[in-house]
C-alpha positions as a printed NumPy array, in Angstrom:
array([[ 20.259, -15.295,   2.45 ],
       [ 17.628, -15.831,   5.132],
       [ 16.381, -19.364,   5.786],
       [ 13.101, -20.271,   7.508],
       [ 12.942, -23.829,   8.859],
       [  9.793, -25.527,  10.288],
       [  8.39 , -22.253,  11.646],
       [  4.98 , -22.483,  13.335],
       [  3.002, -19.966,  15.376],
       [ -0.382, -20.313,  17.032],
       [ -2.486, -17.84 ,  19.042],
       [ -5.013, -19.758,  21.122],
       [ -6.721, -22.213,  18.801],
       [ -5.826, -20.194,  15.691],
       [ -2.835, -21.311,  13.636],
       [ -1.106, -18.458,  11.831],
       [  1.771, -20.51 ,  10.396],
       [  2.509, -24.198,  10.343],
       [  5.8  , -25.814,   9.286],
       [  6.915, -22.959,   7.028],
       [ 10.111, -23.851,   5.13 ],
       [ 11.445, -21.284,   2.666],
       [ 14.61 , -19.478,   1.598],
       [ 14.836, -15.813,   0.638],
       [ 17.878, -15.362,  -1.597],
       [ 20.061, -12.34 ,  -2.461],
       [ 19.2  , -10.222,  -5.471],
       [ 15.469, -10.828,  -5.097],
       [ 12.642,  -8.69 ,  -3.784],
       [  9.783, -10.706,  -2.268],
       [  6.297,  -9.213,  -1.926],
       [  4.65 , -10.905,   1.072],
       [  0.898, -10.975,   0.405],
       [ -2.102, -12.402,   2.254],
       [ -5.563, -11.426,   3.418],
       [ -5.968,  -8.998,   6.324],
       [ -5.28 , -10.916,   9.534],
       [ -3.341, -13.678,   7.767],
       [ -0.2  , -12.749,   9.707],
       [  2.031, -10.846,   7.259],
       [  3.347,  -8.335,   9.793],
       [  3.658, -11.085,  12.407],
       [  5.769, -13.147,  10.007],
       [  8.087, -10.163,   9.451],
       [  8.426,  -9.866,  13.238],
       [  9.416, -13.546,  13.414],
       [ 12.031, -12.972,  10.704],
       [ 13.435,  -9.985,  12.596],
       [ 13.461, -11.811,  15.951],
       [ 10.952,  -9.469,  17.567],
       [  8.581, -12.436,  18.044],
       [  9.671, -16.02 ,  18.663],
       [  7.998, -18.826,  16.754],
       [  6.738, -21.815,  18.73 ],
       [  8.621, -24.262,  16.525],
       [ 11.487, -24.008,  14.069],
       [ 13.954, -21.193,  13.559],
       [ 15.08 , -18.375,  11.274],
       [ 18.75 , -18.101,  10.333],
       [ 20.923, -15.564,   8.584],
       [ 24.253, -16.447,   7.032],
       [ 27.138, -15.674,   9.442],
       [ 28.228, -12.048,   9.412],
       [ 25.129, -10.801,   7.626],
       [ 23.071,  -7.867,   8.834],
       [ 19.302,  -7.374,   8.803],
       [ 17.536,  -3.998,   8.754],
       [ 13.881,  -3.449,   9.667],
       [ 11.595,  -0.489,   8.973],
       [ 10.447,   0.65 ,  12.417],
       [  6.813,   1.604,  12.995],
       [  7.155,   3.714,  16.168],
       [  7.442,   7.235,  14.78 ],
       [  8.086,   8.734,  18.216],
       [ 10.947,   6.481,  19.29 ],
       [ 13.738,   8.996,  18.67 ],
       [ 12.165,  12.346,  19.575],
       [ 15.309,  13.729,  21.279],
       [ 17.775,  12.411,  18.693],
       [ 19.332,  14.327,  15.781],
       [ 17.847,  13.347,  12.399],
       [ 21.18 ,  12.356,  10.815],
       [ 22.078,  10.261,  13.879],
       [ 18.764,   8.4  ,  13.66 ],
       [ 19.683,   7.29 ,  10.134],
       [ 23.182,   6.23 ,  11.231],
       [ 21.629,   4.155,  14.029],
       [ 20.303,   1.883,  11.316],
       [ 23.77 ,   0.314,  11.222],
       [ 24.042,  -0.431,  14.937],
       [ 27.674,  -1.52 ,  15.098],
       [ 28.867,   1.375,  12.945],
       [ 27.094,   3.867,  15.193],
       [ 28.515,   2.219,  18.332],
       [ 32.064,   2.406,  16.941],
       [ 31.546,   6.037,  15.926],
       [ 30.405,   7.021,  19.415],
       [ 33.083,   4.938,  21.159],
       [ 35.999,   6.418,  19.247],
       [ 34.608,   9.949,  19.605],
       [ 34.436,   9.418,  23.381],
       [ 38.07 ,   8.272,  23.441],
       [ 39.229,  11.335,  21.484],
       [ 37.341,  13.59 ,  23.903],
       [ 39.312,  12.289,  26.89 ],
       [ 41.509,  14.964,  28.517],
       [ 44.036,  12.3  ,  29.64 ],
       [ 44.493,  10.373,  26.35 ],
       [ 46.735,   7.328,  27.143],
       [ 48.75 ,   4.911,  24.969],
       [ 46.09 ,   2.295,  25.66 ],
       [ 43.446,   4.736,  24.402],
       [ 45.526,   5.284,  21.276],
       [ 45.688,   1.551,  20.577],
       [ 41.95 ,   1.166,  21.129],
       [ 41.209,   4.147,  18.906],
       [ 43.39 ,   2.695,  16.126],
       [ 41.554,  -0.609,  16.408],
       [ 38.207,   1.168,  16.198],
       [ 39.361,   3.281,  13.243],
       [ 40.237,   0.101,  11.363],
       [ 36.817,  -1.419,  12.048],
       [ 35.193,   1.905,  11.154],
       [ 36.946,   1.976,   7.787],
       [ 35.887,  -1.621,   7.015],
       [ 32.258,  -0.603,   7.53 ],
       [ 32.724,   2.343,   5.146],
       [ 32.318,   4.667,   8.104],
       [ 34.103,   7.653,   6.601],
       [ 31.353,   7.966,   3.979],
       [ 28.544,   7.202,   6.473],
       [ 27.302,  10.733,   7.086],
       [ 27.347,  11.673,   3.401],
       [ 25.58 ,   8.381,   2.508],
       [ 22.931,   9.058,   5.157],
       [ 22.454,  12.597,   3.82 ],
       [ 21.958,  11.239,   0.277],
       [ 19.219,   8.873,   1.516],
       [ 17.463,  11.67 ,   3.389],
       [ 17.64 ,  14.   ,   0.407],
       [ 16.322,  11.304,  -1.934],
       [ 13.295,  10.827,   0.323],
       [ 12.617,  14.562,   0.417],
       [ 14.2  ,  15.554,   3.766],
       [ 15.98 ,  18.82 ,   3.019],
       [ 19.513,  19.382,   4.325],
       [ 18.384,  22.097,   6.766],
       [ 16.502,  19.402,   8.72 ],
       [ 19.424,  16.957,   9.044],
       [ 20.742,  18.475,  12.294],
       [ 17.352,  19.083,  13.872],
       [ 15.755,  16.881,  16.521],
       [ 13.186,  14.332,  15.389],
       [ 10.621,  16.106,  17.602],
       [ 10.846,  19.113,  15.268],
       [  9.721,  17.105,  12.219],
       [  6.222,  16.462,  10.941],
       [  4.739,  12.96 ,  11.078],
       [  5.399,  12.327,   7.386],
       [  8.996,  13.531,   7.726],
       [  9.581,  11.146,  10.635],
       [  8.319,   8.252,   8.49 ],
       [ 10.889,   9.162,   5.822],
       [ 13.736,   9.321,   8.365],
       [ 12.862,   5.855,   9.698],
       [ 12.798,   4.548,   6.128],
       [ 16.235,   6.07 ,   5.492],
       [ 17.408,   4.367,   8.699],
       [ 16.311,   0.958,   7.385],
       [ 17.957,   1.519,   3.986],
       [ 21.241,   2.838,   5.417],
       [ 24.477,   0.869,   5.247],
       [ 23.573,  -1.666,   2.543],
       [ 21.959,  -4.309,   4.807],
       [ 22.08 ,  -7.93 ,   3.639],
       [ 18.379,  -8.427,   4.385],
       [ 15.819,  -5.615,   4.354],
       [ 12.354,  -6.037,   5.913],
       [  9.808,  -3.375,   4.984],
       [  6.247,  -3.289,   6.345],
       [  4.094,  -0.843,   4.325],
       [  7.032,   1.405,   3.352],
       [  4.966,   3.656,   1.043],
       [  2.492,   4.688,   3.755],
       [  2.537,   8.489,   4.193],
       [  5.097,   8.965,   1.392],
       [  4.515,  11.519,  -1.359],
       [  4.751,  10.653,  -5.048],
       [  8.365,  11.726,  -5.42 ],
       [  9.518,   9.734,  -2.373],
       [  7.726,   6.582,  -3.593],
       [  9.326,   6.873,  -7.03 ],
       [ 12.748,   7.346,  -5.427],
       [ 12.214,   4.296,  -3.2  ],
       [ 11.136,   2.196,  -6.193],
       [ 14.377,   3.002,  -8.01 ],
       [ 16.427,   2.348,  -4.877],
       [ 14.93 ,  -1.126,  -4.421],
       [ 15.151,  -1.961,  -8.137],
       [ 18.911,  -1.379,  -7.923],
       [ 19.365,  -2.98 ,  -4.486],
       [ 21.485,  -6.125,  -4.802],
       [ 20.592,  -7.885,  -1.543],
       [ 17.416,  -9.512,  -0.17 ],
       [ 14.223,  -7.509,   0.295],
       [ 10.968,  -8.764,   1.878],
       [  8.157,  -6.227,   1.69 ],
       [  4.532,  -6.06 ,   2.797],
       [  2.477,  -3.496,   0.893],
       [ -1.085,  -2.838,  -0.253],
       [  0.275,  -0.704,  -3.108],
       [ -0.001,  -2.936,  -6.193],
       [  1.89 ,  -0.502,  -8.423],
       [  4.776,  -0.55 ,  -5.956],
       [  4.749,  -4.368,  -5.75 ],
       [  4.697,  -4.582,  -9.539],
       [  7.646,  -2.209,  -9.884],
       [  9.995,  -3.717,  -7.3  ],
       [  9.134,  -7.398,  -6.77 ],
       [ 10.844, -10.317,  -8.495],
       [  8.809, -12.826,  -6.451],
       [  5.516, -13.03 ,  -4.569],
       [  5.423, -14.889,  -1.232],
       [  1.792, -15.867,  -0.79 ],
       [  0.667, -16.448,   2.818],
       [ -2.468, -18.574,   2.833],
       [ -3.831, -21.265,   5.156],
       [ -0.748, -21.08 ,   7.363],
       [  1.662, -21.812,   4.505],
       [  3.866, -19.577,   2.389],
       [  4.281, -20.39 ,  -1.29 ],
       [  6.8  , -18.445,  -3.376],
       [  5.999, -17.582,  -7.   ],
       [  8.206, -15.978,  -9.634],
       [  6.995, -12.612, -10.946],
       [  5.355,  -9.484,  -9.581],
       [  1.854,  -9.05 ,  -8.14 ],
       [  0.045,  -8.663, -11.461],
       [  1.654, -11.813, -12.8  ],
       [  0.677, -13.741,  -9.665],
       [ -2.907, -12.414,  -9.8  ],
       [ -3.494, -12.919, -13.513],
       [ -1.893, -16.359, -13.645],
       [ -3.702, -17.612, -10.526],
       [ -7.05 , -16.369, -11.881],
       [ -6.355, -17.982, -15.263],
       [ -5.418, -21.271, -13.602],
       [ -8.588, -21.124, -11.488],
       [-10.75 , -20.502, -14.559],
       [ -9.147, -23.43 , -16.34 ],
       [ -9.512, -25.714, -13.331],
       [-13.223, -24.899, -13.23 ],
       [-13.674, -25.455, -16.957],
       [-13.492, -29.211, -17.291],
       [-14.65 , -29.186, -20.927],
       [-11.47 , -27.631, -22.29 ],
       [ -8.881, -29.968, -23.643],
       [ -5.648, -30.11 , -21.675],
       [ -3.633, -29.1  , -24.733],
       [ -5.693, -25.918, -25.137],
       [ -5.147, -25.011, -21.486],
       [ -1.411, -25.508, -21.808],
       [ -1.274, -23.306, -24.919],
       [ -3.226, -20.548, -23.169],
       [ -0.917, -20.637, -20.144],
       [  2.175, -20.632, -22.364],
       [  0.842, -17.659, -24.296],
       [  0.135, -15.843, -21.021],
       [  3.677, -16.372, -19.695],
       [  5.177, -15.305, -23.033],
       [  3.02 , -12.163, -23.19 ],
       [  3.847, -11.149, -19.63 ],
       [  7.564, -11.713, -20.215],
       [  7.509,  -9.656, -23.391],
       [  5.803,  -6.752, -21.625],
       [  8.511,  -6.444, -18.974],
       [ 10.037,  -2.971, -18.883],
       [ 13.752,  -2.365, -19.367],
       [ 14.564,  -1.744, -15.728],
       [ 17.123,  -3.944, -13.984],
       [ 14.44 ,  -5.565, -11.839],
       [ 12.115,  -6.306, -14.751],
       [ 14.944,  -7.744, -16.841],
       [ 15.847, -10.103, -14.003],
       [ 12.21 , -11.047, -13.597],
       [ 11.836, -11.778, -17.323],
       [ 14.694, -14.294, -17.151],
       [ 12.939, -16.005, -14.241],
       [  9.588, -16.032, -16.016],
       [ 11.146, -17.739, -19.018],
       [ 12.026, -20.657, -16.735],
       [  8.503, -21.156, -15.355],
       [  7.077, -24.641, -15.65 ],
       [  3.327, -24.86 , -16.145],
       [  3.012, -26.823, -12.9  ],
       [  4.327, -23.719, -11.112],
       [  1.098, -21.845, -11.889],
       [ -1.631, -22.756,  -9.426],
       [ -5.15 , -21.471,  -8.715],
       [ -5.408, -19.101,  -5.765],
       [ -7.713, -20.015,  -2.906],
       [ -8.295, -16.299,  -2.241],
       [-11.842, -14.975,  -2.1  ],
       [-12.659, -11.667,  -3.742],
       [-15.772,  -9.673,  -2.833],
       [-18.24 ,  -9.016,  -5.63 ],
       [-18.275,  -5.246,  -6.162],
       [-20.475,  -3.81 ,  -8.909],
       [-22.117,  -0.366,  -8.915],
       [-25.245,  -0.407, -11.085],
       [-27.016,   2.947, -11.527],
       [-30.796,   2.868, -11.216],
       [-31.059,   5.696, -13.743],
       [-29.093,   6.628, -16.837],
       [-27.139,   9.797, -16.336],
       [-27.809,  12.889, -18.464],
       [-25.342,  15.397, -19.879],
       [-25.885,  18.036, -17.18 ],
       [-24.073,  16.643, -14.13 ],
       [-22.376,  19.177, -11.894],
       [-21.359,  22.829, -12.044],
       [-18.969,  24.192,  -9.402],
       [-18.301,  27.935,  -9.255],
       [-15.915,  29.745,  -6.93 ],
       [-16.033,  27.351,  -3.957],
       [-14.053,  28.765,  -1.05 ],
       [-13.633,  27.299,   2.424],
       [-11.518,  28.171,   5.463],
       [-10.952,  25.606,   8.227],
       [ -9.273,  26.563,  11.535],
       [ -8.057,  29.811,  10.035],
       [ -6.504,  28.161,   6.975],
       [ -8.036,  28.647,   3.532],
       [ -8.147,  25.114,   2.086],
       [-10.307,  25.877,  -0.976],
       [ -9.881,  29.123,  -2.869],
       [-12.127,  29.9  ,  -5.823],
       [-12.495,  26.299,  -7.033],
       [-14.468,  26.043, -10.27 ],
       [-15.097,  23.174, -12.719],
       [-17.842,  21.18 , -14.395],
       [-18.35 ,  17.421, -14.275],
       [-19.238,  15.76 , -17.572],
       [-20.878,  12.492, -18.48 ],
       [-18.474,   9.522, -18.157],
       [-15.883,  11.608, -16.249],
       [-13.936,   9.613, -13.694],
       [-11.989,  12.303, -11.899],
       [ -9.074,  11.761,  -9.545],
       [ -8.897,  14.616,  -7.03 ],
       [ -5.234,  15.04 ,  -6.115],
       [ -2.948,  17.537,  -4.416],
       [ -0.65 ,  17.668,  -1.412],
       [ -3.303,  19.147,   0.91 ],
       [ -5.424,  16.133,   1.877],
       [ -7.761,  18.289,   3.979],
       [ -8.533,  20.4  ,   0.903],
       [ -9.3  ,  17.328,  -1.217],
       [-11.599,  15.81 ,   1.419],
       [-13.29 ,  19.152,   2.033],
       [-14.248,  19.437,  -1.632],
       [-15.946,  16.026,  -1.569],
       [-17.683,  16.802,   1.745],
       [-19.15 ,  19.993,   0.288],
       [-20.318,  18.258,  -2.902],
       [-21.873,  15.475,  -0.785],
       [-23.792,  18.047,   1.295],
       [-21.837,  17.201,   4.456],
       [-20.302,  20.686,   4.756],
       [-21.232,  24.209,   3.643],
       [-18.796,  26.386,   1.656],
       [-17.949,  29.893,   2.87 ],
       [-18.698,  31.2  ,  -0.599],
       [-19.327,  29.914,  -4.111],
       [-21.925,  27.503,  -5.406],
       [-22.39 ,  24.013,  -6.776],
       [-25.36 ,  22.536,  -8.611],
       [-26.135,  18.891,  -9.381],
       [-28.054,  18.017, -12.537],
       [-31.641,  16.776, -12.152],
       [-30.781,  13.34 , -13.603],
       [-28.021,  12.723, -11.064],
       [-28.069,  10.815,  -7.798],
       [-24.978,  10.759,  -5.589],
       [-23.434,   8.237,  -3.216],
       [-20.675,   9.37 ,  -0.863],
       [-17.906,   7.3  ,   0.725],
       [-16.365,   9.326,   3.6  ],
       [-12.817,   8.878,   4.804],
       [-14.121,   8.641,   8.374],
       [-17.081,   6.262,   8.605],
       [-17.235,   6.06 ,  12.418],
       [-20.703,   7.623,  12.74 ],
       [-22.246,   4.755,  10.764],
       [-20.992,   2.11 ,  13.204],
       [-20.12 ,   3.477,  16.664],
       [-22.812,   2.698,  19.207],
       [-24.959,   0.933,  16.595],
       [-26.566,  -2.126,  18.201],
       [-27.465,  -3.906,  14.959],
       [-26.167,  -7.049,  13.308],
       [-24.994,  -6.728,   9.698],
       [-28.285,  -7.94 ,   8.217],
       [-30.258,  -5.274,  10.069],
       [-27.549,  -2.665,   9.485],
       [-27.711,  -3.199,   5.73 ],
       [-31.532,  -3.335,   5.773],
       [-31.511,   0.412,   6.59 ],
       [-29.965,   1.124,   3.2  ],
       [-31.881,  -1.329,   0.998],
       [-34.717,   0.68 ,  -0.57 ],
       [-36.233,  -2.164,  -2.613],
       [-35.652,  -5.608,  -1.12 ],
       [-35.412,  -5.905,   2.68 ],
       [-35.883,  -9.65 ,   2.974],
       [-33.442, -11.69 ,   5.059],
       [-32.523, -13.931,   2.124],
       [-31.667, -11.004,  -0.173],
       [-29.59 ,  -9.198,   2.463],
       [-27.745, -12.374,   3.477],
       [-27.022, -13.118,  -0.17 ],
       [-25.688,  -9.596,  -0.695],
       [-23.522,  -9.802,   2.421],
       [-22.253, -13.223,   1.339],
       [-20.974, -11.747,  -1.921],
       [-19.135,  -9.155,   0.201],
       [-17.497, -12.013,   2.18 ],
       [-19.852, -11.909,   5.179],
       [-21.185, -15.433,   4.849],
       [-22.984, -17.638,   7.396],
       [-22.6  , -16.428,  10.981],
       [-20.452, -13.478,   9.813],
       [-23.689, -11.786,   8.706],
       [-24.9  , -11.758,  12.329],
       [-21.857,  -9.881,  13.672],
       [-22.581,  -6.613,  15.404],
       [-21.823,  -3.576,  13.239],
       [-20.074,  -1.909,  16.193],
       [-17.311,  -4.56 ,  16.432],
       [-16.177,  -4.669,  12.789],
       [-12.565,  -4.203,  11.72 ],
       [-11.557,  -1.296,   9.493],
       [-11.639,  -3.422,   6.344],
       [-15.038,  -4.919,   7.247],
       [-16.506,  -1.445,   7.759],
       [-15.275,  -0.392,   4.325],
       [-16.929,  -3.438,   2.718],
       [-20.181,  -2.534,   4.51 ],
       [-19.99 ,   1.074,   3.297],
       [-19.419,  -0.138,  -0.264],
       [-22.458,  -2.439,   0.126],
       [-24.528,   0.552,   1.252],
       [-23.423,   2.501,  -1.835],
       [-24.14 ,  -0.365,  -4.217],
       [-27.697,  -0.76 ,  -2.874],
       [-28.327,   2.962,  -3.43 ],
       [-27.971,   2.687,  -7.23 ],
       [-26.441,   6.163,  -7.607],
       [-25.068,   7.296, -10.962],
       [-22.417,   9.606,  -9.475],
       [-19.944,   8.337,  -6.864],
       [-17.921,  10.488,  -4.45 ],
       [-15.173,   8.36 ,  -2.887],
       [-12.667,   9.583,  -0.295],
       [ -9.785,   7.113,  -0.002],
       [-11.93 ,   3.955,  -0.352],
       [ -8.964,   1.543,  -0.464],
       [ -7.871,   2.476,   3.058],
       [ -8.006,  -0.601,   5.364],
       [ -8.716,  -3.001,   2.486],
       [ -6.615,  -6.051,   1.665],
       [ -5.242,  -6.593,  -1.833],
       [ -8.151,  -8.831,  -2.831],
       [-10.771,  -6.232,  -1.9  ],
       [ -8.743,  -3.415,  -3.495],
       [ -8.557,  -5.415,  -6.73 ],
       [-12.301,  -6.133,  -6.652],
       [-13.152,  -2.47 ,  -5.973],
       [-10.734,  -1.352,  -8.683],
       [-12.404,  -3.62 , -11.247],
       [-15.883,  -2.582, -10.095],
       [-15.113,   1.111, -10.608],
       [-13.501,   0.512, -14.006],
       [-16.784,  -1.106, -15.097],
       [-19.045,   1.53 , -13.476],
       [-21.363,   3.152, -16.057],
       [-21.541,   6.53 , -14.406],
       [-19.332,   9.413, -13.283],
       [-17.229,   9.841, -10.202],
       [-14.902,  12.041,  -8.207],
       [-12.463,  10.099,  -6.05 ],
       [ -9.436,  10.492,  -3.814],
       [ -6.833,   7.738,  -3.472],
       [ -3.17 ,   7.147,  -2.676],
       [ -3.085,   3.946,  -4.744],
       [ -1.155,   4.6  ,  -7.97 ],
       [ -2.577,   1.664,  -9.915],
       [ -6.096,   2.414,  -8.682],
       [ -5.918,   5.991,  -9.986],
       [ -4.141,   5.127, -13.232],
       [ -6.596,   2.378, -14.168],
       [ -9.782,   4.358, -13.356],
       [ -9.257,   8.096, -13.903],
       [ -9.659,   9.77 , -17.295],
       [ -9.292,  13.225, -15.759],
       [ -7.215,  14.73 , -12.952],
       [ -8.12 ,  17.751, -10.833],
       [ -5.361,  19.017,  -8.571],
       [ -6.472,  21.311,  -5.747],
       [ -3.952,  24.129,  -5.527],
       [ -3.624,  27.091,  -3.17 ],
       [ -5.401,  29.228,  -5.749],
       [ -8.001,  27.306,  -7.707],
       [ -7.4  ,  24.061,  -9.58 ],
       [ -5.301,  22.398, -12.274],
       [ -7.804,  20.508, -14.429],
       [ -6.561,  18.109, -17.151],
       [ -8.244,  15.363, -19.159],
       [ -5.251,  13.038, -18.9  ],
       [ -4.264,   9.798, -17.209],
       [ -2.575,   9.785, -13.816],
       [  0.786,   8.751, -15.289],
       [  0.585,  11.661, -17.739],
       [ -0.217,  13.985, -14.835],
       [  2.842,  12.735, -12.923],
       [  5.049,  13.477, -15.935],
       [  3.689,  17.024, -15.981],
       [  4.442,  17.387, -12.266],
       [  8.006,  16.171, -12.68 ],
       [  8.527,  18.648, -15.521],
       [  7.358,  21.631, -13.433]])
């Protein structure tokens, strides 16, 4: 158990936390959520002791151990991969090195023998004799092949280093596990393995993630950071979101009788409980949901941007024909004879392990890059809007406030009142609308790019990783906006729930051509696992 008592933290005149009092108990996985800048990562650093709070304290039960997912991927460049994992259990690794040093002594004394025996006893208590095999199992589960276990970290790719640091945090059955964006840079298989690991993990987990599917799979509770307070709710992210939205709707609707509201909330809790899967985590969560009192469900104070793409023109049947697209970048062929047609109402997820290939396809179709060979042709009824992964050129060195920045992309109404109203719906209200475009955060730039696309009224959308930099509220709003979009699209994303809820077709870019299936993302993943 980890206990937080009267914790407060303030930077200048901005209060991040004030008098936070909560307990995180064993057997539960807590998803720590909050808007960008609310202080989620900072709160994890307070829990781990990396940052001191100005008031209050954090305490672990005596003898318990905390593990933290480290973010510095270059911290262990000269260390052996397997050793880096073992370092996750600091005392175990110290004992291992100390007793090895004693055994290496040329003049081994009786005193050395007694010390070695003492260390061997402590080593056995920490399950040290299985440590290397346990570490190897973690690495293998995350996709680090055995031939890499004795290599130096410097020899690994960036994604492989991320996996090793995750294995380090998971190693040795820590009593409390703190994970900040653990699915970043992980492939599908590694994420699925991590989900199962955490579902079966018996101790305390506190995780920050923008991956709603991941939060839904592993979390028994949501810890909501808002207005400097943290409120804990039973259930996963979807339950928190749906119940808070329902409670907000009911609070706004004063004409409904109280009894009707209660019945609707009861029905919601019952339905959500009944839909729980049969996994260990979901079964535990269902028991907790059954105990929910109606007073436990409260409206969220979160603000969601209004995202709705409305085509100016109805789309025809002739959308896009792609024939034999081939492209080589820096001597590497990333697209090889790619051919397909886009049909009316297609919402296509472009997937595949080569992210450069996926992005290159969208760049070519958006007219941002020329293919080496092959052709593509857009239908005469189509108009396209493109969301690039790198949007720097739209903002760097641009000396415009947001009203004037957006005015460039508003073909019909360029009045101040219209633009301010539009920006307000995208959470740039009041003085926020007069911020300079060049000083925006990553998430703010994405909301501006989405505003630009909405004003264009295109009936075909090309989106390259649009959820990057967004908080959960904006991701949810974008997700819903694209579900409701009455047009066609090709999009790239790493967000499982985003893809599953939007795509009705999956195109995987392979080394030779494409795999093209009219199936959901979950169905595609089943095919991949069966290969």
